[in-house]
XYZ file of C-alpha atoms in Angstrom:
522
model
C 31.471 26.918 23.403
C 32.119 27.606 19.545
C 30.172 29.358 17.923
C 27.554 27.437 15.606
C 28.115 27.184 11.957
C 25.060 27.645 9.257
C 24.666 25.529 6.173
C 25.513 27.800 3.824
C 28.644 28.051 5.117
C 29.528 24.428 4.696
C 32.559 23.636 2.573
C 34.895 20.984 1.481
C 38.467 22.528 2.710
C 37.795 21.456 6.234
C 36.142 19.032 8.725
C 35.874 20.708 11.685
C 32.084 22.164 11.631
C 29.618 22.534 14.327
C 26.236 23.045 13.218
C 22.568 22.736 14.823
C 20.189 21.005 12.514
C 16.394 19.329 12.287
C 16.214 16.162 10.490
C 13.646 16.990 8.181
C 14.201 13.664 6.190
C 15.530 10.571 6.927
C 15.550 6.827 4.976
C 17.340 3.748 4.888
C 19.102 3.301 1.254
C 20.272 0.124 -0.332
C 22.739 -0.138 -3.502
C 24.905 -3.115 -4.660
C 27.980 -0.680 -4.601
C 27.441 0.971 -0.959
C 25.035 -1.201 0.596
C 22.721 -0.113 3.237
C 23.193 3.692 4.260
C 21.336 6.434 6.187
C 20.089 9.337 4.375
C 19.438 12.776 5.873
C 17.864 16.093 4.857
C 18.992 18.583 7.473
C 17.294 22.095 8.379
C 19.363 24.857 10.062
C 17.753 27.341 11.802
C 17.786 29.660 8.953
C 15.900 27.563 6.804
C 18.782 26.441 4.471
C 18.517 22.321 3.618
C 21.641 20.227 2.923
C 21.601 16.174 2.956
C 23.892 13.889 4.859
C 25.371 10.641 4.532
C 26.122 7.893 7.100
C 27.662 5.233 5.385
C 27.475 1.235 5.623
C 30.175 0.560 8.285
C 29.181 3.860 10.239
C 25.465 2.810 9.944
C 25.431 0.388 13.471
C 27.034 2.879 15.080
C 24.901 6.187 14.514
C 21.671 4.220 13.423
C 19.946 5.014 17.079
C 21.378 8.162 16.998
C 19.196 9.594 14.367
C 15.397 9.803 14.365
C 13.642 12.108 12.378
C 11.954 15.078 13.614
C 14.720 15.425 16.023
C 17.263 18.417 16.182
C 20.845 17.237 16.913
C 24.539 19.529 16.789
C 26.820 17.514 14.308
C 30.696 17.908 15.182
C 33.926 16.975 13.008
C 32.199 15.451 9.485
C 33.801 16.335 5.994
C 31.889 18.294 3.349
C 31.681 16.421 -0.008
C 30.630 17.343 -3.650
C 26.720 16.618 -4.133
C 25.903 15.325 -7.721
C 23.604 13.105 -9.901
C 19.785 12.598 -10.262
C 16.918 13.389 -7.888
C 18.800 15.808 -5.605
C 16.930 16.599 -2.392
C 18.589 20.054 -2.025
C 19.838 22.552 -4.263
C 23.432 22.824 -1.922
C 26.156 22.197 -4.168
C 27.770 20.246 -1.100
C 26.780 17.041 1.161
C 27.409 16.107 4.844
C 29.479 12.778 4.924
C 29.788 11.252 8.577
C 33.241 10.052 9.810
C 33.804 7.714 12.666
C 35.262 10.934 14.542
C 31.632 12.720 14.077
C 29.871 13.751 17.285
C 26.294 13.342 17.584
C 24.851 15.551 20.409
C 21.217 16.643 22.061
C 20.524 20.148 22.033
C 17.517 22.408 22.282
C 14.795 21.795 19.618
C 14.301 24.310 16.237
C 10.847 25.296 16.579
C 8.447 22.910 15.555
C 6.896 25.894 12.822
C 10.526 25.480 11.073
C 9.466 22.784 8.491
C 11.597 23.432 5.566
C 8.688 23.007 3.033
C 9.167 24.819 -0.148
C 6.459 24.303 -2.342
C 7.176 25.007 -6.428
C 4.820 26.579 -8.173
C 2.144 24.350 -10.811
C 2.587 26.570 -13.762
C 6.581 26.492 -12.969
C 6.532 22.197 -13.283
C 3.863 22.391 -16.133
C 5.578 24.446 -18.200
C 9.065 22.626 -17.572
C 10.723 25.676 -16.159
C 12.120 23.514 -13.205
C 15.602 21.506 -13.374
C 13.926 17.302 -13.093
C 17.251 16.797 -11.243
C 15.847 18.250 -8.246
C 13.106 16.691 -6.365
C 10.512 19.236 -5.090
C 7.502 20.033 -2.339
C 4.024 20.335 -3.573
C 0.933 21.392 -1.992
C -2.587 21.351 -3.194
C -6.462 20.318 -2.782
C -7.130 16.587 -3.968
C -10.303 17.567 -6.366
C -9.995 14.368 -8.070
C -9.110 11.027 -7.481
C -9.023 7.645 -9.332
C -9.564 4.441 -8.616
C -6.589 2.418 -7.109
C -4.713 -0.130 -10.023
C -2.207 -2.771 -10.108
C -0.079 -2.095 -12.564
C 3.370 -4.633 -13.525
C 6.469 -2.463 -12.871
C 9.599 -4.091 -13.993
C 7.916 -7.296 -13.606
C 6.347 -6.805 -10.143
C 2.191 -6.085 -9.500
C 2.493 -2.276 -8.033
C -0.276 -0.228 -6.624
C -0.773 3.184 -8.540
C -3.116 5.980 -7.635
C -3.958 8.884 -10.326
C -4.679 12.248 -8.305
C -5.352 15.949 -9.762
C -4.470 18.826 -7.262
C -5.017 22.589 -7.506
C -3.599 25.018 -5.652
C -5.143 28.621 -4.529
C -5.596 30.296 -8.508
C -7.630 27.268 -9.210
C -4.472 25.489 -11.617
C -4.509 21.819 -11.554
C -1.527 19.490 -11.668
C -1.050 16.039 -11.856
C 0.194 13.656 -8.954
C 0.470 10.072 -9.327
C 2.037 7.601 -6.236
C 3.133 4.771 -6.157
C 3.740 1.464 -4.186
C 2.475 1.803 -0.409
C 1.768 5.338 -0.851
C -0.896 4.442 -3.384
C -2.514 2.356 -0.762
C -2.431 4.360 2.165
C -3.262 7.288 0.613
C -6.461 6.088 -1.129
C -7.551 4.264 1.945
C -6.971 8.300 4.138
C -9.075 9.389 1.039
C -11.706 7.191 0.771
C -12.504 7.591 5.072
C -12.605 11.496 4.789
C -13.718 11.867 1.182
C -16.940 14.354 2.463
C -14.264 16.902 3.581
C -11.463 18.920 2.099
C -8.260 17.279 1.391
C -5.108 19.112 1.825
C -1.703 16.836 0.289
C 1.499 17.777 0.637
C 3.917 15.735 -0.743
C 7.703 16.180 -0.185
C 10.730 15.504 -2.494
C 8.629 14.506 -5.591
C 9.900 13.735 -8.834
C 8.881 16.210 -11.806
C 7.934 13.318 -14.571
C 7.660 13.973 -18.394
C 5.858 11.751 -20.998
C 4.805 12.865 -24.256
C 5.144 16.068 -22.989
C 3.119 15.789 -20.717
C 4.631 17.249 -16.806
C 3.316 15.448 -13.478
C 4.360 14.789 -10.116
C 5.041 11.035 -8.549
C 6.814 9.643 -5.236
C 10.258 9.539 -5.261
C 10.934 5.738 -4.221
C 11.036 5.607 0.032
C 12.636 9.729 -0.548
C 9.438 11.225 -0.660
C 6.967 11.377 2.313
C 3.301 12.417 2.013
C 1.045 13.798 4.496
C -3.074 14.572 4.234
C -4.326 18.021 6.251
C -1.095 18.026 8.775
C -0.845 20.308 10.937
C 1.358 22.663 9.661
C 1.364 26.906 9.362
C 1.996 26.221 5.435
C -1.242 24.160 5.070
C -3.081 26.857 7.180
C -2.266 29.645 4.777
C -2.395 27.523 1.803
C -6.161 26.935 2.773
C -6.990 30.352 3.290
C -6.091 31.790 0.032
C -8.090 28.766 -1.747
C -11.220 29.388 -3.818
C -14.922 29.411 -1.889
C -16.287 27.296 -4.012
C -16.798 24.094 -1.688
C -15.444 21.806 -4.717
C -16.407 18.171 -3.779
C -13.998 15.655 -4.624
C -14.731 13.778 -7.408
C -13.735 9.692 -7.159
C -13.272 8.956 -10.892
C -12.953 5.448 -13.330
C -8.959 5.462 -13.991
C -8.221 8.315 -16.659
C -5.611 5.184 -18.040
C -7.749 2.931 -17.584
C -8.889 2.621 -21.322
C -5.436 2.037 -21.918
C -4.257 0.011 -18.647
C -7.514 -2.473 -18.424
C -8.573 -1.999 -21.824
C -4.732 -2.856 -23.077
C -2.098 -3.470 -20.980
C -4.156 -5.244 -18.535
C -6.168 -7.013 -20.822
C -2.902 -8.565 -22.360
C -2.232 -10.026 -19.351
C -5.688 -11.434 -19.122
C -6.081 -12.859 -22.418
C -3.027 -13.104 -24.269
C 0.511 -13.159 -21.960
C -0.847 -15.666 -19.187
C -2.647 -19.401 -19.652
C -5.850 -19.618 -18.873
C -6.825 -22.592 -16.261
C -9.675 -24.165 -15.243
C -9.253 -24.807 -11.123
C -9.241 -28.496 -11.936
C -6.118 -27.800 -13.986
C -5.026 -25.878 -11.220
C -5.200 -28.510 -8.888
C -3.217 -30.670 -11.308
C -0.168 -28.476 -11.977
C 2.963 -29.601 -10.799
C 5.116 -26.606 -11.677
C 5.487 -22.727 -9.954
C 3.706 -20.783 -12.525
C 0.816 -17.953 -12.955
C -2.131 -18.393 -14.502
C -5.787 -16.689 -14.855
C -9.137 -18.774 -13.845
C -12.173 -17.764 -14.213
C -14.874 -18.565 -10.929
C -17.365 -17.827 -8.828
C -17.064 -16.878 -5.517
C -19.126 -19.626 -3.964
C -18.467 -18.498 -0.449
C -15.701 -16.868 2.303
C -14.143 -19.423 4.833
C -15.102 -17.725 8.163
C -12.712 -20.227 9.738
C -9.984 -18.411 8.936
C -11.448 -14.808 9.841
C -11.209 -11.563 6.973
C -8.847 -9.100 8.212
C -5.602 -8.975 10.008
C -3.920 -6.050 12.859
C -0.870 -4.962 10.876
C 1.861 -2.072 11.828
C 0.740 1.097 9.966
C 4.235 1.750 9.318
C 5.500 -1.391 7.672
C 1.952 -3.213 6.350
C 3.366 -6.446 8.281
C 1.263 -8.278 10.733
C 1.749 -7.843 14.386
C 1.965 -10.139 17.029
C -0.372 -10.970 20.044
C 2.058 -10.656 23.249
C 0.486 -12.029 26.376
C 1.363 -10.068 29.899
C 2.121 -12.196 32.222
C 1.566 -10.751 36.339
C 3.168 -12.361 39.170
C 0.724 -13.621 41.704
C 2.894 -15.153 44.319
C 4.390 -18.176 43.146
C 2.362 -18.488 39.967
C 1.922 -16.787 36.863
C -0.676 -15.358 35.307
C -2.053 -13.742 32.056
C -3.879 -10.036 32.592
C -4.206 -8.687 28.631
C -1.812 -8.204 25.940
C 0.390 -6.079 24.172
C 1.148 -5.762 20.197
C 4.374 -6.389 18.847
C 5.728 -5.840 15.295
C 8.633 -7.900 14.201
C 10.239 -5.772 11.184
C 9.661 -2.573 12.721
C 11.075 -4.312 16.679
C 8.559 -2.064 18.299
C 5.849 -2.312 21.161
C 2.763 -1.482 20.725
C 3.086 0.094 17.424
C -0.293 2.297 15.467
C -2.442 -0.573 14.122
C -4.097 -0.783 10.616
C -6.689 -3.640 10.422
C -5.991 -4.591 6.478
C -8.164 -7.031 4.891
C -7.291 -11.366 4.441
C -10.302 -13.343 3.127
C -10.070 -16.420 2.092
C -12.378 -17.031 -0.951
C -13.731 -20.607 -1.708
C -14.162 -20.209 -5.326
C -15.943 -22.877 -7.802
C -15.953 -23.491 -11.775
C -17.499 -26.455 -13.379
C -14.822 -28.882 -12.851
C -13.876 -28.675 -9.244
C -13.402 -25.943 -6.222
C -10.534 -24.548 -4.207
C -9.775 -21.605 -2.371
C -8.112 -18.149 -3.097
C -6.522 -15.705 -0.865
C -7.070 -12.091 -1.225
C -4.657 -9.273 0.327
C -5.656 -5.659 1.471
C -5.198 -3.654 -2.042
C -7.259 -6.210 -3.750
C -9.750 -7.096 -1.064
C -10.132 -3.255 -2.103
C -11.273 -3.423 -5.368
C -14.063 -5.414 -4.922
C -15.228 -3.625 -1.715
C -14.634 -0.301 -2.574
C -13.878 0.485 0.947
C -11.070 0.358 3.246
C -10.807 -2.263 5.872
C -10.856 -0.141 9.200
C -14.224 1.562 7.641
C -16.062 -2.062 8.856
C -13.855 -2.910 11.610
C -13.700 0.546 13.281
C -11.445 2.123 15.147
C -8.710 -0.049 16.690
C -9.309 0.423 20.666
C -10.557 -1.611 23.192
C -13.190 -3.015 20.915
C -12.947 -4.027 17.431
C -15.023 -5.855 15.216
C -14.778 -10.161 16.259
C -13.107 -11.535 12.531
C -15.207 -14.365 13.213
C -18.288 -11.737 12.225
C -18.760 -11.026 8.948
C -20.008 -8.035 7.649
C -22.901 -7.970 4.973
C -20.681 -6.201 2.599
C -18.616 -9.333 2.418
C -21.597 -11.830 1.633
C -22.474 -9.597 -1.211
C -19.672 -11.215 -3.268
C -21.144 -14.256 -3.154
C -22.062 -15.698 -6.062
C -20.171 -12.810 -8.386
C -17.762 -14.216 -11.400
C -14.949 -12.470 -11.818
C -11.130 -13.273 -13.875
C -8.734 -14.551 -10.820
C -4.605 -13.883 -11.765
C -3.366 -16.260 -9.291
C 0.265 -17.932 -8.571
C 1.028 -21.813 -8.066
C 3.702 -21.692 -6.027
C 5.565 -25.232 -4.733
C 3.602 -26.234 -1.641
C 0.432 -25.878 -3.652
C 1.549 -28.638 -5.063
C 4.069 -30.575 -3.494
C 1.952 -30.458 0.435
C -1.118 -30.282 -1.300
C -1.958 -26.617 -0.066
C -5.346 -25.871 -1.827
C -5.066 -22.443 -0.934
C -3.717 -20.410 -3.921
C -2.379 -16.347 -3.572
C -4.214 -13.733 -5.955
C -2.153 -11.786 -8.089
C -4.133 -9.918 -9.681
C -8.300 -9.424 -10.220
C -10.067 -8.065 -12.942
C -13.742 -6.786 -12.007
C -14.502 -5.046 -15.531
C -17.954 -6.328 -16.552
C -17.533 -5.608 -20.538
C -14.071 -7.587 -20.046
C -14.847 -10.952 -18.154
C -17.869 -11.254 -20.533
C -15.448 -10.867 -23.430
C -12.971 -13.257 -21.771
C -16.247 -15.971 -21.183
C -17.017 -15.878 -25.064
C -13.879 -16.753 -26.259
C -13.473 -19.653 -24.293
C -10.874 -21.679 -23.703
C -9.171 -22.929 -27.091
C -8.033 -26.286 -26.308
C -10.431 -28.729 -24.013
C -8.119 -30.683 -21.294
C -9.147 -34.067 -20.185
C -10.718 -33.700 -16.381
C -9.514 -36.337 -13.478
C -12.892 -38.163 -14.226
C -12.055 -39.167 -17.800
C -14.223 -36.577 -19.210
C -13.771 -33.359 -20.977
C -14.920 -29.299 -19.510
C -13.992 -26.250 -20.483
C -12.549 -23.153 -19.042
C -15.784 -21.770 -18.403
C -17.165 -21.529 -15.473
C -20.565 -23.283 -14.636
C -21.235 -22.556 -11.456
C -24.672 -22.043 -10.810
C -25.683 -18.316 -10.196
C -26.448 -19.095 -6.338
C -25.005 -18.284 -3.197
C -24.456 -20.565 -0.397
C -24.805 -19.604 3.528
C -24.843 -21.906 6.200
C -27.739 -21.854 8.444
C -28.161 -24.312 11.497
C -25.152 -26.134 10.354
C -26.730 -27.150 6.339
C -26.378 -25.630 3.185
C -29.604 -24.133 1.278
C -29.750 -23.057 -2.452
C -30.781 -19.791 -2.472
C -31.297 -18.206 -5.987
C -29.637 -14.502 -6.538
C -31.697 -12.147 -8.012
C -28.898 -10.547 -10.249
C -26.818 -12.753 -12.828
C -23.332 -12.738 -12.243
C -21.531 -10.635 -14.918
C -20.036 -13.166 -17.127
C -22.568 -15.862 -17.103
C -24.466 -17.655 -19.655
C -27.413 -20.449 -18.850
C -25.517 -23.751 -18.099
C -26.316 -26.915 -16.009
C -26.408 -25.906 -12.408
C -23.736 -27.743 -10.176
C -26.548 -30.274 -8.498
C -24.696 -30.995 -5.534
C -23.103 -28.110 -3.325
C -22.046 -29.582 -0.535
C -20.078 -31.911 -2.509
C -18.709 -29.181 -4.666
C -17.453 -27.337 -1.597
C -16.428 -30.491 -0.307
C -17.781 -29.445 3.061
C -15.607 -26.412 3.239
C -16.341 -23.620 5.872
C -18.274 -21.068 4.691
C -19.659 -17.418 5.402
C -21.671 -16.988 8.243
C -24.228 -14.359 8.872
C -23.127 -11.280 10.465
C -24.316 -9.710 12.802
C -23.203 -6.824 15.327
C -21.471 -8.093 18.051
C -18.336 -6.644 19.622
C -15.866 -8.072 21.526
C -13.597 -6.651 24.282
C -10.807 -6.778 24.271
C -8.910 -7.764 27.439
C -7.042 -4.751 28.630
C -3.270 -4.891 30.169
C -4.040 -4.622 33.711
């Protein structure tokens, strides 16, 4: 057999290499010029990194080839030039398959061979490191903020603000994006009482107004919380005994992002509705509404299984056992239909459906995971559980849920064609504003032109519902008055008849702490 060569050896004159290399890193890349690639960061055993290329037409044929983690010998691929922004290696040169490249098995590089290079703070805060590159960091979360929605290129995009420091106590800047955001603040937010190791790979170094931080780099970058890794160990060691707690902080932009940006939105950039305008509209557009949440349809249950990889909801397979001549079902398995995968790791992730009131009529509002989490303040699996054998019945509600009840807060919500063409009252939240000092603001202004309501009459975009909260018991609705005003609430005319207002919609019921069992595959 030929001898192996090493990565640093790699160069354009030929195409005949052999080397042995861990795929540290690998993604799925779309681009309107070279459509949907694979690409690689390979490890040799050395330690030196290069990145490979399969390209579109190649990408059927080596796609199941290639998993990452995996150690593989590459034969007979050609050596290109490796240019432009957000380089994940500093090798001058690329790996570009051919169809003539060989994929084979081979023994495994050990599994304490990571490739992580982490840069020093001081190094990206004082802008001593080329931005072309992207880079490793490691540090203790010490502060985190809460999570936002924030419009990137004209798309709602979770953002998370975190401060690291590494073992002399220096602090640095990390901000993610997108579904790291999310998953990261929910992994913070469950183990928030202990330390909090993050190591994020191929970062970006961003500048503004001079000003040097750290963010994900698109789907390059991968982030992990206290893995287990010899790096983390030692990086742990050397760090300062002073049991820091971590500190969960207000937004440091949020003065500027709720208090501007955000409150543009609100007030100035979006109409203002009332829901019985709403329910009028006969066009796709967004809007903000101001109600109360009157109750939560338990029909339709408050959280979801998703795939922890992909956020997508999985499906319930039934297993079906022979018995002879007939068929039976003994249990079920999961299935997830982007990722085509059995059984993949479950994330419950929050649904509810809100039935939300104003003074001239009621509807319903349907709140995802990330903003389900900014009323809650907790992540969904925290009330769920675990996801084994039991798991919290969706038809139970948690307390924590009928605690909204009867809050006011501003709604961004889309009217999108089968709202209004099938009559679907059931409208998707964009976005949700919860500051206090901001929905009262928002309340006082009013709403500057009065609409005519279906009845002949005239309201306002205020809302009026009454500060109560409604919970079914034996099958009728009671009144019950809440101790604590609703934020953005003034004294007005109570709604006088709530069933009628809800229109006999399904409402919260009281939870309680059964568990269910799950049938298991037999």
């Amino acid at each position: 057999m030929a001898a192996m060569d090493t990565i640093s050896e790699l160069k354009p004159f030929k195409n005949m290499w052999k080397v042995q290399v861990k795929i540290i890193r690998l993604w799925k890349q779309y681009s309107a010029a070279g459509g949907e690639t694979i690409e690689m960061v390979l490890l040799d055993v050395r330690g030196d990194k290069i990145s490979a290329t399969v390209k579109r037409e190649l990408v059927g044929k080596f796609d199941r080839m290639l998993q990452e983690g995996e150690t593989k010998v590459l034969i007979n691929f050609t050596v290109t030039n490796s240019s432009g922004s957000y380089r994940t290696t500093k090798h001058p040169f690329k790996i570009v398959f051919l169809p003539t490249t060989r994929v084979r098995i081979c023994e495994e590089l050990s599994m304490n061979l990571s490739g992580l290079n982490p840069v020093n703070f001081r190094d990206v805060l004082s802008g001593g490191l080329d931005d072309d590159y992207l880079v490793d960091v490691i540090g203790q979360i010490v502060e985190v903020a809460q999570m936002e929605i924030v419009s990137v290129n004209g798309k709602d995009t979770q953002k998370i603000s975190i401060e690291l420091r590494n073992e002399e106590d220096e602090r640095l800047p990390l901000v993610l994006w997108g579904k790291f955001a999310e998953d990261v603040s929910s992994a913070i937010k469950l183990h928030s009482e202990q330390s909090i190791v993050c190591v994020l790979r191929f970062g970006k170094i961003k500048e503004w107004k001079d000003n040097r931080s750290i963010s994900n780099a698109y789907n390059v970058s991968s982030v992990a919380l206290n893995p287990i890794m010899d790096e983390v160990q030692a990086f742990m060691s050397l760090l300062p005994k002073d049991d820091l707690a971590l500190a969960i902080v207000d937004s440091k932009s949020n003065a500027i992002v709720s208090g501007i940006k955000e409150k543009d939105d609100f007030f100035f950039h979006t109409p203002r509705k009332t829901i019985a305008q709403v329910l009028e509209s006969k066009q796709v557009e967004k809007c903000i509404v101001m109600a109360s949440i009157g109750a939560i349809d338990s029909d339709m249950g408050w959280y979801y299984l998703s795939c922890k990889v992909c956020a997508k909801k999985v499906l319930t397979v039934p297993i079906e056992m022979e018995d002879g001549d007939d068929v039976d079902v003994g249990g079920h398995n999961y299935y997830c239909l982007k990722c085509k995968k059995n059984n993949p790791p479950l994330l419950p992730r929050y649904k509810l459906h809100l039935v939300v009131l104003d003074s001239t009529n009621n509807t319903k509002f349907l709140l995802f995971d990330n903003l389900a989490m900014q009323l809650l303040h907790k992540p969904c699996i925290e009330l769920t559980g675990p996801v084994t054998d039991e798991i919290q019945d969706p038809d139970v509600f948690p307390p924590i849920l009928n605690d909204l009840v009867g809050k006011t807060f501003l709604f961004k919500i889309g009217i999108e064609r089968e709202n209004y063409l099938y009559k679907n009252p059931t409208f998707k939240v964009l976005k949700i504003m919860t500051n206090i000092g901001l929905i009262n603001e928002f309340d006082a202004i009013g709403s500057p032109t009065e609409s005519q309501s279906t009845s002949g009459g005239t309201f306002s975009a205020l809302s009026d519902a009454p500060e109560a909260s409604l919970i079914l018991h034996g099958g009728s609705s009671q009144l019950t008055e809440s101790n604590e005003m609703t934020p953005a609430k003034r004294s007005r005319p109570p709604v006088v008849n709530l069933e009628d207002a809800f229109d006999q919609n399904s409402v919260t019921r009281s939870a309680c702490t059964i568990r269910v069992k799950k049938e298991k595959s037999g």
